[in-house]
mmCIF file of C-alpha atoms and ligand atoms in Angstrom:
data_model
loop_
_atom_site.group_PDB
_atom_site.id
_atom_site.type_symbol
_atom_site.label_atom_id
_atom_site.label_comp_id
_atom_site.label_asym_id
_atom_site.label_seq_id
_atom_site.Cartn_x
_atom_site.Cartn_y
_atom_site.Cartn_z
ATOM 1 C CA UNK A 1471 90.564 8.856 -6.100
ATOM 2 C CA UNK A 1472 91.826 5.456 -7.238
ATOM 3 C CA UNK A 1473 88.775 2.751 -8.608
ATOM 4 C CA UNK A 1474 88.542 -0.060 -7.531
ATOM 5 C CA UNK A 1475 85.998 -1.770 -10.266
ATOM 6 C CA UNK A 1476 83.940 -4.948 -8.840
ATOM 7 C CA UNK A 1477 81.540 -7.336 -11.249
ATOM 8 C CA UNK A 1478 78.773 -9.139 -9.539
ATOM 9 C CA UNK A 1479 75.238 -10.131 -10.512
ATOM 10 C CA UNK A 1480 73.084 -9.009 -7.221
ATOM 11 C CA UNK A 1481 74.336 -6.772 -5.064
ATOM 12 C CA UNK A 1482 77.277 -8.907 -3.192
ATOM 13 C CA UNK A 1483 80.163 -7.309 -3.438
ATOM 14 C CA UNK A 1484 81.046 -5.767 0.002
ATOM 15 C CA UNK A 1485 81.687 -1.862 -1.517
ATOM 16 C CA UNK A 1486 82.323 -0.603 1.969
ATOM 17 C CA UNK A 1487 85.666 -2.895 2.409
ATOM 18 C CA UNK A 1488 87.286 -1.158 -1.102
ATOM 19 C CA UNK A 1489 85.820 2.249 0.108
ATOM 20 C CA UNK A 1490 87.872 1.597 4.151
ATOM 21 C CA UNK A 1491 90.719 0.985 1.894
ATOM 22 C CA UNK A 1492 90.446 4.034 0.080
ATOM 23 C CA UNK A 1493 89.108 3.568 -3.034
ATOM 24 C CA UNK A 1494 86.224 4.131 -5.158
ATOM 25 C CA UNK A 1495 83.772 1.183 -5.595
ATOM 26 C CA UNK A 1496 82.808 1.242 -9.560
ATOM 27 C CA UNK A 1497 80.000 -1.912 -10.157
ATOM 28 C CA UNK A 1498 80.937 -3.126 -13.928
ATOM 29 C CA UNK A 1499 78.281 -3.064 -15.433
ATOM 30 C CA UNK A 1500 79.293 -3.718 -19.619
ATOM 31 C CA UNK A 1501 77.750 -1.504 -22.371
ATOM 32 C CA UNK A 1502 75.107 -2.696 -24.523
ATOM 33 C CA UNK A 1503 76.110 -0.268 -27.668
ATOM 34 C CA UNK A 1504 79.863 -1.638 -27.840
ATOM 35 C CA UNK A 1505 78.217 -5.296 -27.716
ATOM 36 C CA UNK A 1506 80.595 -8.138 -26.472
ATOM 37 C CA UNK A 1507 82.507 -9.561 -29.320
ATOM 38 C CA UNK A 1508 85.607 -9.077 -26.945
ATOM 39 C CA UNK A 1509 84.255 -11.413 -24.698
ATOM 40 C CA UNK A 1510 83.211 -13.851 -27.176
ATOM 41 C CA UNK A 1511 86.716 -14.859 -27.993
ATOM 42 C CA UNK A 1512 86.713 -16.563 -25.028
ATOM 43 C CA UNK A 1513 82.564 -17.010 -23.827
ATOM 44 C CA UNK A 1514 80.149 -19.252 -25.418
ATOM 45 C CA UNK A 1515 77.901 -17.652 -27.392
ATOM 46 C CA UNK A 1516 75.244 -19.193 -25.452
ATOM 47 C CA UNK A 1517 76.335 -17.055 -22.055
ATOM 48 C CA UNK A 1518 74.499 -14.548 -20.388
ATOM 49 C CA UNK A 1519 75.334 -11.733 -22.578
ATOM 50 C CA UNK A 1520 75.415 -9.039 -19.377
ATOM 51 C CA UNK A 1521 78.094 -11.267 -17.977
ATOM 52 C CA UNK A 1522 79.724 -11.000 -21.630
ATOM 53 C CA UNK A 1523 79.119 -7.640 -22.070
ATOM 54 C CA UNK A 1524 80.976 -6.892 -18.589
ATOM 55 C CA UNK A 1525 84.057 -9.096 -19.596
ATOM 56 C CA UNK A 1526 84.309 -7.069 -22.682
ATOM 57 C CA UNK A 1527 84.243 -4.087 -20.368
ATOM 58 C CA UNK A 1528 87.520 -5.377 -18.536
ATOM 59 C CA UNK A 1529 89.339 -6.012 -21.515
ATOM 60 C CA UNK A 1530 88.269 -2.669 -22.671
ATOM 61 C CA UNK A 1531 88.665 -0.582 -19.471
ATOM 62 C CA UNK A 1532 90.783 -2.584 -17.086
ATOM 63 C CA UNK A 1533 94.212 -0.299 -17.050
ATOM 64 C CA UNK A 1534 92.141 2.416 -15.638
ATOM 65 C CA UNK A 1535 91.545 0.269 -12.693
ATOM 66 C CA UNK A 1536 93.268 -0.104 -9.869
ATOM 67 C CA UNK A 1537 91.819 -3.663 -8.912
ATOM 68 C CA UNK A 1538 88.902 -5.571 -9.693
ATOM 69 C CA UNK A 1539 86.711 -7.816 -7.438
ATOM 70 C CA UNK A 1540 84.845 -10.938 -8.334
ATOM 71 C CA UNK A 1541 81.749 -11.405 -5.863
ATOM 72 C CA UNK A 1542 79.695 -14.888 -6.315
ATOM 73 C CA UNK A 1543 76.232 -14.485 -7.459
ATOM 74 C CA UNK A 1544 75.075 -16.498 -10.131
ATOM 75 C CA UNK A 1545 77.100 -19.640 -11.866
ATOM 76 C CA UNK A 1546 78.238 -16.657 -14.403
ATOM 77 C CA UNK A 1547 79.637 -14.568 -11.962
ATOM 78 C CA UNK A 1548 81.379 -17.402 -10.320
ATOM 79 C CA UNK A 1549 83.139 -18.824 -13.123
ATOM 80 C CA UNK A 1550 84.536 -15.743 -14.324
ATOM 81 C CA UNK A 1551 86.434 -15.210 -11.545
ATOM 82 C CA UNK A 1552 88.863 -18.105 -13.502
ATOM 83 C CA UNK A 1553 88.032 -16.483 -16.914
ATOM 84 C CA UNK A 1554 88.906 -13.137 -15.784
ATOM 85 C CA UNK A 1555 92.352 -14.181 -13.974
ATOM 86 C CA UNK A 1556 93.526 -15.340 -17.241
ATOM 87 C CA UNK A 1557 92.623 -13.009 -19.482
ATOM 88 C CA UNK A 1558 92.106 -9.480 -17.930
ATOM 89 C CA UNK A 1559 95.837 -8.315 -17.562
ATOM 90 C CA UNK A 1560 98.027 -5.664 -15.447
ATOM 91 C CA UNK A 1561 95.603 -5.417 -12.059
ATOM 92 C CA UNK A 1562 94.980 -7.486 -9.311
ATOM 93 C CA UNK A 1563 91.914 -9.564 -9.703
ATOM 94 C CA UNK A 1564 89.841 -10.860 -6.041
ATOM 95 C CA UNK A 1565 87.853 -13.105 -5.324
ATOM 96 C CA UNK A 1566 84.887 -13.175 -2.316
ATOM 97 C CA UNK A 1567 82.948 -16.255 -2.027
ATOM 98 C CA UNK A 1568 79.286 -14.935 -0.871
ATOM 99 C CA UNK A 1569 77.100 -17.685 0.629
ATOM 100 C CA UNK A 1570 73.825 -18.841 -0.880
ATOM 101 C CA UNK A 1571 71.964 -19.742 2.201
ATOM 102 C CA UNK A 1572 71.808 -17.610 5.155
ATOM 103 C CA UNK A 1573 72.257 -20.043 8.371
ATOM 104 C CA UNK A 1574 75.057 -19.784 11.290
ATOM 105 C CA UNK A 1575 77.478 -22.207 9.176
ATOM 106 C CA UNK A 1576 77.069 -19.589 6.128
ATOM 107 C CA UNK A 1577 77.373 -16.840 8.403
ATOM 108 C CA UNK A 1578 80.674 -17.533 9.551
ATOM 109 C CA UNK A 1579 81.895 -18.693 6.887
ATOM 110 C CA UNK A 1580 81.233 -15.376 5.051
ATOM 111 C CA UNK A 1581 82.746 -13.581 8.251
ATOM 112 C CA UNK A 1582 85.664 -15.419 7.475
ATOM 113 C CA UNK A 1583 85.361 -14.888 3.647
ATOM 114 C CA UNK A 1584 85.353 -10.797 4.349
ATOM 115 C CA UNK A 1585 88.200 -10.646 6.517
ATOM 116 C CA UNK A 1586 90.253 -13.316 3.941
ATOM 117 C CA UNK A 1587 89.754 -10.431 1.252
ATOM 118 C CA UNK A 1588 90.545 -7.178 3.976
ATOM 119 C CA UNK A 1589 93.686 -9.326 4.896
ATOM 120 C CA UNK A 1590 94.408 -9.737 0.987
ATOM 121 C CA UNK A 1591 93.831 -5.979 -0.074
ATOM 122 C CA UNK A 1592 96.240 -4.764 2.843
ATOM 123 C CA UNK A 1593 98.783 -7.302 1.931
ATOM 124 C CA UNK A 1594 98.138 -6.123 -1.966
ATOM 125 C CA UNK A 1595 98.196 -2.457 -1.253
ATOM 126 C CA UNK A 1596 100.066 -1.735 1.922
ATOM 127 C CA UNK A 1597 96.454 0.388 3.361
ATOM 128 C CA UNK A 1598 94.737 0.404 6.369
ATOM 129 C CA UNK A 1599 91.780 -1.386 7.302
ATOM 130 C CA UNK A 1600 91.225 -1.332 10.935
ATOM 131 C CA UNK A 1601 87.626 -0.633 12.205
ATOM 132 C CA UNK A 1602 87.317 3.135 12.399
ATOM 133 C CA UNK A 1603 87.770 3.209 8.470
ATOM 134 C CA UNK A 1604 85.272 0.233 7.951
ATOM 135 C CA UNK A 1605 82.673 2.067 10.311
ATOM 136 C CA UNK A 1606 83.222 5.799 8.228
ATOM 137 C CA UNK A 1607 82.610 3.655 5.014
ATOM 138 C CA UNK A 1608 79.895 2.205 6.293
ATOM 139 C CA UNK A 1609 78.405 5.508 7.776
ATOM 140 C CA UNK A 1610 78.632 6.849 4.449
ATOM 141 C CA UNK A 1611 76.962 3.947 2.565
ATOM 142 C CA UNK A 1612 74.355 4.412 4.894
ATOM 143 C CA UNK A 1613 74.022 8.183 3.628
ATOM 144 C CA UNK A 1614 73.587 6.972 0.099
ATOM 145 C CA UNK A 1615 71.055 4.589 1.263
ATOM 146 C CA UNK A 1616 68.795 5.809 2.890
ATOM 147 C CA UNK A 1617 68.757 9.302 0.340
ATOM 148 C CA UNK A 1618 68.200 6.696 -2.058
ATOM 149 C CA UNK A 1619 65.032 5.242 0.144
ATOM 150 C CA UNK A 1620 64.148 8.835 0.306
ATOM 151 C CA UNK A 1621 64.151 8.823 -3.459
ATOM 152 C CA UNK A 1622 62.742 5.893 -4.736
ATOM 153 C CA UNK A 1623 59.397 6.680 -2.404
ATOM 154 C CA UNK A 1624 58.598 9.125 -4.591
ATOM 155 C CA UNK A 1625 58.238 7.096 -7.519
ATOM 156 C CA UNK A 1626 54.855 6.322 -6.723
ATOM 157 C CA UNK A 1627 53.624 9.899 -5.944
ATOM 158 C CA UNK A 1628 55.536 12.128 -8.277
ATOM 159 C CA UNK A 1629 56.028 11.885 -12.046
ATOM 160 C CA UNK A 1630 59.580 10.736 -11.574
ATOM 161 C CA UNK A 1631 60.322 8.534 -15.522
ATOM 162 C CA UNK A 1632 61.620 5.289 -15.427
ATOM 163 C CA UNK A 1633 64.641 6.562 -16.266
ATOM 164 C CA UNK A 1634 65.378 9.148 -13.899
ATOM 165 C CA UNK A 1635 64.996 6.343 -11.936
ATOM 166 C CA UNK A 1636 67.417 4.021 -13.937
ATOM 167 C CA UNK A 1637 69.832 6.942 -13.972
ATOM 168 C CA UNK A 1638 70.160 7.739 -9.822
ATOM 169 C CA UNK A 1639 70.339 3.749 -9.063
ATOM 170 C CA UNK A 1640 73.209 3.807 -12.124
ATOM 171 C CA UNK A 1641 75.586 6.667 -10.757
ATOM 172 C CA UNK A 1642 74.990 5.239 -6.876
ATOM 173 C CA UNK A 1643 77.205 2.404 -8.129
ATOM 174 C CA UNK A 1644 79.283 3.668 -10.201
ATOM 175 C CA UNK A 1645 79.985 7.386 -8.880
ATOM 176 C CA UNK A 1646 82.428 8.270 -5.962
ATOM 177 C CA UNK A 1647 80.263 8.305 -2.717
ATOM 178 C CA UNK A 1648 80.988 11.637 -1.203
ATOM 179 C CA UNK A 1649 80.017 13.211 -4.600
ATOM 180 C CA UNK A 1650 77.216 10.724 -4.940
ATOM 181 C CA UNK A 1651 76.224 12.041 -2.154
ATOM 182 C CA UNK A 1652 75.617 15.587 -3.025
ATOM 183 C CA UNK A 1653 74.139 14.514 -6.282
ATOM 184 C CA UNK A 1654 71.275 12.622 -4.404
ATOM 185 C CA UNK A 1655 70.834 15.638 -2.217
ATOM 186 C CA UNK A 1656 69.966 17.940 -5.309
ATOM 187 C CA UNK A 1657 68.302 15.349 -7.183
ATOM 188 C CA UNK A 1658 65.867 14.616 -3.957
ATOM 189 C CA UNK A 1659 65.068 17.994 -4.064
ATOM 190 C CA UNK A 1660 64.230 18.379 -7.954
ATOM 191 C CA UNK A 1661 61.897 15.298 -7.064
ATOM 192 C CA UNK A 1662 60.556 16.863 -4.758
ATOM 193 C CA UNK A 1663 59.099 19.790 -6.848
ATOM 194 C CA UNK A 1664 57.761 17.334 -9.451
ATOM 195 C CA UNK A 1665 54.599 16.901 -10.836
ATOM 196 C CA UNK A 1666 51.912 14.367 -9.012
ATOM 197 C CA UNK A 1667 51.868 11.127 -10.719
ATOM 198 C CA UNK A 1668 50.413 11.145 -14.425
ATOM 199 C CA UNK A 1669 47.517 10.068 -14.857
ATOM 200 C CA UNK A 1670 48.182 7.778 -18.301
ATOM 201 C CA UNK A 1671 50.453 5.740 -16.582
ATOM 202 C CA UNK A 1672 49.659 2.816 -14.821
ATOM 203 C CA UNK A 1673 52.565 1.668 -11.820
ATOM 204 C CA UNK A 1674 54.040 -1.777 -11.688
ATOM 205 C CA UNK A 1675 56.773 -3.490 -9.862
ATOM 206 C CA UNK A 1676 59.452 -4.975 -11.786
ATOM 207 C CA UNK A 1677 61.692 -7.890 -11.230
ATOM 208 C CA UNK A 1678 63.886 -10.220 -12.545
ATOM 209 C CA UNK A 1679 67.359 -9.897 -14.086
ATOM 210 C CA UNK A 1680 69.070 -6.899 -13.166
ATOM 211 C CA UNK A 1681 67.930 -3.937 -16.246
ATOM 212 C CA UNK A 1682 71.593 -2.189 -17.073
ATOM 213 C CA UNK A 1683 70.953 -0.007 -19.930
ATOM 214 C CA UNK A 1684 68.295 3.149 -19.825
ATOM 215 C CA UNK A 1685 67.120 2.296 -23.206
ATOM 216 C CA UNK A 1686 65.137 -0.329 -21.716
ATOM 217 C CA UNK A 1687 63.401 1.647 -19.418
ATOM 218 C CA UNK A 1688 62.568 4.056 -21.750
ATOM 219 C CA UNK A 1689 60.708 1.228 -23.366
ATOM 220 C CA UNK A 1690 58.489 0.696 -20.595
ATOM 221 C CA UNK A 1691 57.639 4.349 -20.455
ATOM 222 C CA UNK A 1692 56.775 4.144 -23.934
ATOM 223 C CA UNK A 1693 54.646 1.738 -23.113
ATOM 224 C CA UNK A 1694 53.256 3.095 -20.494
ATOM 225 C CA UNK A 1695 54.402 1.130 -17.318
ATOM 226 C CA UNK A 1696 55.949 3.201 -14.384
ATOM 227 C CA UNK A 1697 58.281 1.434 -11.909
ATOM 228 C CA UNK A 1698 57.273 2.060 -8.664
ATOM 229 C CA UNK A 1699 59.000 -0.586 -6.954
ATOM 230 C CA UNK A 1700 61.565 -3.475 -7.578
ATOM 231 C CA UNK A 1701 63.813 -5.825 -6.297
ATOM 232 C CA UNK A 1702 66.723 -5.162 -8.337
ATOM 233 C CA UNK A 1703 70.243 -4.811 -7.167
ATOM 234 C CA UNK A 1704 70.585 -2.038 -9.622
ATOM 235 C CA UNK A 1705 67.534 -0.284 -7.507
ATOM 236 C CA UNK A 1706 65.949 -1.755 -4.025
ATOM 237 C CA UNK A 1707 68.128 -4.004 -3.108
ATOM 238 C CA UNK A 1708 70.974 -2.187 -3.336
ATOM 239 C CA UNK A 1709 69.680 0.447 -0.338
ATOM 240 C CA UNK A 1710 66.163 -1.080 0.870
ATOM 241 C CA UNK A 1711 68.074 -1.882 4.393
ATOM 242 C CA UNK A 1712 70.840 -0.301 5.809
ATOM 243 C CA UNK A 1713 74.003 -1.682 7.461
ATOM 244 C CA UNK A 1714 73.418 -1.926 10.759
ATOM 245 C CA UNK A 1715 75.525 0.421 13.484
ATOM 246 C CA UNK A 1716 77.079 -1.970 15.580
ATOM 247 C CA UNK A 1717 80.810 -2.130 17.569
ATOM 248 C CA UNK A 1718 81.405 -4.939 15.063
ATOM 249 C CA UNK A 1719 82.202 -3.187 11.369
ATOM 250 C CA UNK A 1720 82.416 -6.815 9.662
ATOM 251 C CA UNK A 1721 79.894 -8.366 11.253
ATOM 252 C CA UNK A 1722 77.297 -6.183 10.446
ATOM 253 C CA UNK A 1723 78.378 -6.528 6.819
ATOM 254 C CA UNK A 1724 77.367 -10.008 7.155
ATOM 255 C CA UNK A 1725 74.376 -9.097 8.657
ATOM 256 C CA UNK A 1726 73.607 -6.508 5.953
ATOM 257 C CA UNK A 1727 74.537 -9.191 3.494
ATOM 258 C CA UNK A 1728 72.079 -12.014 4.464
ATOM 259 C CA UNK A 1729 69.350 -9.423 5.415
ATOM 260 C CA UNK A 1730 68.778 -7.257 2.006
ATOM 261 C CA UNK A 1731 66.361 -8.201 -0.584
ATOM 262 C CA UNK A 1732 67.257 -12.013 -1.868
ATOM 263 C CA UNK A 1733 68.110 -12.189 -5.295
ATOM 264 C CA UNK A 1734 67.335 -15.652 -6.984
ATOM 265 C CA UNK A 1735 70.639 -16.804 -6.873
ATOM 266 C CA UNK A 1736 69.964 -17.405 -3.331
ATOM 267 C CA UNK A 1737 68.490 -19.765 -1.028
ATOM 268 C CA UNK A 1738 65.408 -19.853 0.509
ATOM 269 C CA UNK A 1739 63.815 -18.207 -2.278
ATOM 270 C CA UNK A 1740 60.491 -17.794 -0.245
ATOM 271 C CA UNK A 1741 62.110 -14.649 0.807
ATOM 272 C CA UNK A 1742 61.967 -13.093 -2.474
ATOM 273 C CA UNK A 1743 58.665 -13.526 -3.051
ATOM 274 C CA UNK A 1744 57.685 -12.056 0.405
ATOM 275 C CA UNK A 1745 59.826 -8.969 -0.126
ATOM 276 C CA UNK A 1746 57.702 -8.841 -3.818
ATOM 277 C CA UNK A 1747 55.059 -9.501 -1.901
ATOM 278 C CA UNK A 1748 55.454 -6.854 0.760
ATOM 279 C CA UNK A 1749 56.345 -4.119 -1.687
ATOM 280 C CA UNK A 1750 52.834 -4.759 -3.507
ATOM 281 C CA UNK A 1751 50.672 -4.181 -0.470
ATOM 282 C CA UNK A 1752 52.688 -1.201 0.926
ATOM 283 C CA UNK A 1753 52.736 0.648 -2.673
ATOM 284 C CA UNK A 1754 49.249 -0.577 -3.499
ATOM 285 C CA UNK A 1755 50.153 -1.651 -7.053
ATOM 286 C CA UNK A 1756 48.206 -4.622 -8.948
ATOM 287 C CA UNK A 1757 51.130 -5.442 -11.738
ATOM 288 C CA UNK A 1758 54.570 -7.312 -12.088
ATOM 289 C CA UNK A 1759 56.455 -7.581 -14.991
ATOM 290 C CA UNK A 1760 58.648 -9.884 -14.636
ATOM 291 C CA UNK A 1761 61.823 -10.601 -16.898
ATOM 292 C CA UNK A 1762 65.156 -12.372 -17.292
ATOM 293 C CA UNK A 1763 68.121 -11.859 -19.941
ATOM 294 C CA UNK A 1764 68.561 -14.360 -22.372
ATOM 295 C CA UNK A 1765 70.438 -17.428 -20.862
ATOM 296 C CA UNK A 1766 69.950 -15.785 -17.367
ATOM 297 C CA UNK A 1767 68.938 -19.144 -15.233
ATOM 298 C CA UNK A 1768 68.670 -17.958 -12.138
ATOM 299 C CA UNK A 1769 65.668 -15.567 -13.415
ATOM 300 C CA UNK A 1770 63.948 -17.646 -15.655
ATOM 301 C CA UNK A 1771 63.449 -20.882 -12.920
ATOM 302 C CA UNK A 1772 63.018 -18.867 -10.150
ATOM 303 C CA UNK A 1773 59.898 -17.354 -12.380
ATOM 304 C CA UNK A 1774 58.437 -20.798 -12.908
ATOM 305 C CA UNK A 1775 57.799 -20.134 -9.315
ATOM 306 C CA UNK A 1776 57.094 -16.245 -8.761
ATOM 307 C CA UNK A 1777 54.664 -15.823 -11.642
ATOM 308 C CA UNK A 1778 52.354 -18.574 -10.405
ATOM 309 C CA UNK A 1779 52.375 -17.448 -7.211
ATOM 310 C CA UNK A 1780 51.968 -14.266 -7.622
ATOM 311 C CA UNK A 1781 48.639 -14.908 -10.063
ATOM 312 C CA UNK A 1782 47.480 -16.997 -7.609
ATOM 313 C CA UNK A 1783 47.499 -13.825 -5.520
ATOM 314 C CA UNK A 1784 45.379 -11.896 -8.113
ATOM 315 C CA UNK A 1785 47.979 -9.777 -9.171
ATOM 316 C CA UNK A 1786 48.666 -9.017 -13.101
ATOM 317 C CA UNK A 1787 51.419 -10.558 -13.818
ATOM 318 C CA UNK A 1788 53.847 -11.433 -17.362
ATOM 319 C CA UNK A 1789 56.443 -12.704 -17.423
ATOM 320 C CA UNK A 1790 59.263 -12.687 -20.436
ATOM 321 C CA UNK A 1791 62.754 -13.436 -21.891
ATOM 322 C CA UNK A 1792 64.502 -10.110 -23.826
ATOM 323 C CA UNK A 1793 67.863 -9.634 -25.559
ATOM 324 C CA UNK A 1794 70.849 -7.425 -24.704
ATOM 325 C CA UNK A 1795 70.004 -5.104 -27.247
ATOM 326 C CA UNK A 1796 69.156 -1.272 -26.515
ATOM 327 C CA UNK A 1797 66.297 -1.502 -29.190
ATOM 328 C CA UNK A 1798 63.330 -3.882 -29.025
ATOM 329 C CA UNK A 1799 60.466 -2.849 -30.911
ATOM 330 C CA UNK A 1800 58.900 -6.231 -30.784
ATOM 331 C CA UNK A 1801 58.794 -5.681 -26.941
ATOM 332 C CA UNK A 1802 57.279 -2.499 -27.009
ATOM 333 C CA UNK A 1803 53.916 -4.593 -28.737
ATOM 334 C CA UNK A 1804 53.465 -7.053 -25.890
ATOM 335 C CA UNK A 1805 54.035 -4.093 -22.743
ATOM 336 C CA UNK A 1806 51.616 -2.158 -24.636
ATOM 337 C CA UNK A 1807 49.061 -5.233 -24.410
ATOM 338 C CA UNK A 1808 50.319 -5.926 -21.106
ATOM 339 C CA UNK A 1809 49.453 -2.120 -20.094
ATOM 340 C CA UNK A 1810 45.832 -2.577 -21.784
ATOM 341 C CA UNK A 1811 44.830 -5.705 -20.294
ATOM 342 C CA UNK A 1812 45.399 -4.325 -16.990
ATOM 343 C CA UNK A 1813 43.494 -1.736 -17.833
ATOM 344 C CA UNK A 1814 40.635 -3.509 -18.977
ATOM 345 C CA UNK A 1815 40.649 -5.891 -15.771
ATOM 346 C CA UNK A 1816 41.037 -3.276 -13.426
ATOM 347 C CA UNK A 1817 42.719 -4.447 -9.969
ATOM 348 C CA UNK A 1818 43.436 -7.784 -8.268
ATOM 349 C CA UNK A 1819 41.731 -10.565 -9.277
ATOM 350 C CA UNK A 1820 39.801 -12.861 -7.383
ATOM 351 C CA UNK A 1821 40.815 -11.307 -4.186
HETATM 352 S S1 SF4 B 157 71.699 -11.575 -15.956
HETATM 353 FE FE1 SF4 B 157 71.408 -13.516 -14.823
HETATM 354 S S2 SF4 B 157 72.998 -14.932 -15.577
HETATM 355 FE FE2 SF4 B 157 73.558 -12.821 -16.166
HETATM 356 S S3 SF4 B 157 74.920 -12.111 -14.515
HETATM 357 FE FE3 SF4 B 157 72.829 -11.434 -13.994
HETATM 358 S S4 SF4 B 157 71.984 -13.088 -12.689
HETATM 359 FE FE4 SF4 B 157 73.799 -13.897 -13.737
#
């Protein structure tokens, strides 16, 4: 099956549009042990190094494409979109303009925006993108979704690692979807016959820039901090809601669009702290950790917000900054203090 590779920073690239016109969605995502000295040659230095990492990816990996789409996330996946035209050669490059806010203007403007790019891959690649295709993509997404929901509900029962964890939400973007598929199927039921939770681990939510290497969390197992829940778009938001079945295929892409988990690229933020918010009560967890890459805005403000509000709430709650680097031993000191304290405080505070 022919790839069609997409870079974005939170979950906005439509995958069911590529997958109507036959293709197999594959989310960029760089790799943190090649580094991104490719990139550099043309990046500041002072640039989220993700976004780097996943222009050195293109350069890299680009021939085996078949196309590549550009979704608007943060400022760094916007601007590539011109950095990427002009340097990543021999495949068509796309762009799709997602709205930040979420009212009637935005929402048909990205209704517009959806069937600008279905109108540009048919020109591009002489396919077929009537309805009936968008709604069996869509019908399958929703398979991968809601096994997914299936999935990541155990986390909190069973002793599924953080990197089991890592590991499902990585192939779900990057695998084709009728094999993904199958995969969640067997992997739901190896979950399944797990272990109860353990009892030296204590469960957190985690949130903040998107975490794209295992190594990572590894760490946090190390330290002994087990996701439970998050609001990542490698993780919840990627299949927390479902597209919805309706006789309209790109309209309820727009309505699957504005309704998932907010990322903090996005406007009104107060929803992102309510899903946060929401996921703590239902999964009865007392700690956040919450994080952003180096040079990763979008994270780091929005946390000037979260963090308070969230202590305010009684919850346990750090916050920090962290390289793109697979190995952090540094880190592993101040989760392990993070892990104790909470242990020595016991639940919410002042609640
Ligand atoms: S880590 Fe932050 S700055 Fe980098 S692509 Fe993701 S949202 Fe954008």
């Amino acid at each position: 099956m022919k790839t069609f590779a997409y870079f974005d920073s939170g979950h906005e690239f439509p995958e069911e549009i590529v997958m109507a016109a036959g293709f197999s969605p594959m989310k960029i995502l760089g790799d943190v042990h090649q580094g991104t000295a490719a990139a550099d040659e043309y990046l500041f230095p002072f640039f989220c190094p993700f976004a780097r990492g996943c222009l050195s990816d293109a350069l890299a990996n680009s021939e085996k494409w078949d196309g590549i789409g550009v979704a608007h996330g943060c400022d760094a996946t916007d601007h590539h979109y011109d950095m990427w035209r002009a340097h990543v050669m021999g495949v068509p490059i796309f762009w799709v303009n997602t709205p930040m806010k979420i009212d009637q203007t935005a929402q048909i403007f990205y209704r517009k925006e959806l069937t600008r790019f279905i109108d540009n891959l048919i020109k591009q690649y002489s396919v077929k993108i009537g309805e009936n295709e968008l709604k069996d993509a869509i019908r399958l997404s929703n398979q991968v979704k809601s096994l997914m929901q299936q999935l990541a509900s155990l986390r909190a029962k069973k002793d599924i690692s953080n990197q089991d964890y890592f590991e499902m939400t990585h192939k779900a973007v990057q695998m084709p979807k009728e094999l993904l598929v199958e995969e969640l199927k067997t992997t739901l039921a190896d979950w399944e016959g797990r272990g109860p939770f353990p009892a030296g681990k204590t469960p957190i939510l985690l949130t903040g820039s998107d975490v794209t290497f295992v190594e990572y969390m590894e760490l946090l197992d190390t330290a002994g901090l087990r996701v439970v829940r998050d609001d990542l778009s490698l993780g919840e938001r990627y299949f927390a809601t479902t597209i919805p079945d309706t006789a309209d295929p790109v309209q309820a892409l727009v309505t699957y669009s504005f309704d998932m988990p907010r990322s903090a690229t996005r406007v009104p933020s107060d929803s992102r702290l309510e899903y946060i918010l929401g996921a703590l009560k239902d999964t009865k967890i007392d700690a956040v950790l919450s994080q952003n890459m180096k040079f990763c805005e979008p994270y780091a403000m929005d946390a000037v917000w979260t963090v308070p509000a969230l202590k305010g709430r009684g919850y346990h709650v750090m916050h920090f900054e962290r390289d793109y680097t697979p190995s952090d031993n540094q880190m592993l000191t101040r989760l392990e203090a993070f892990k104790e304290t909470i242990q020595q405080k016991g639940g919410r505070q002042n609640v």
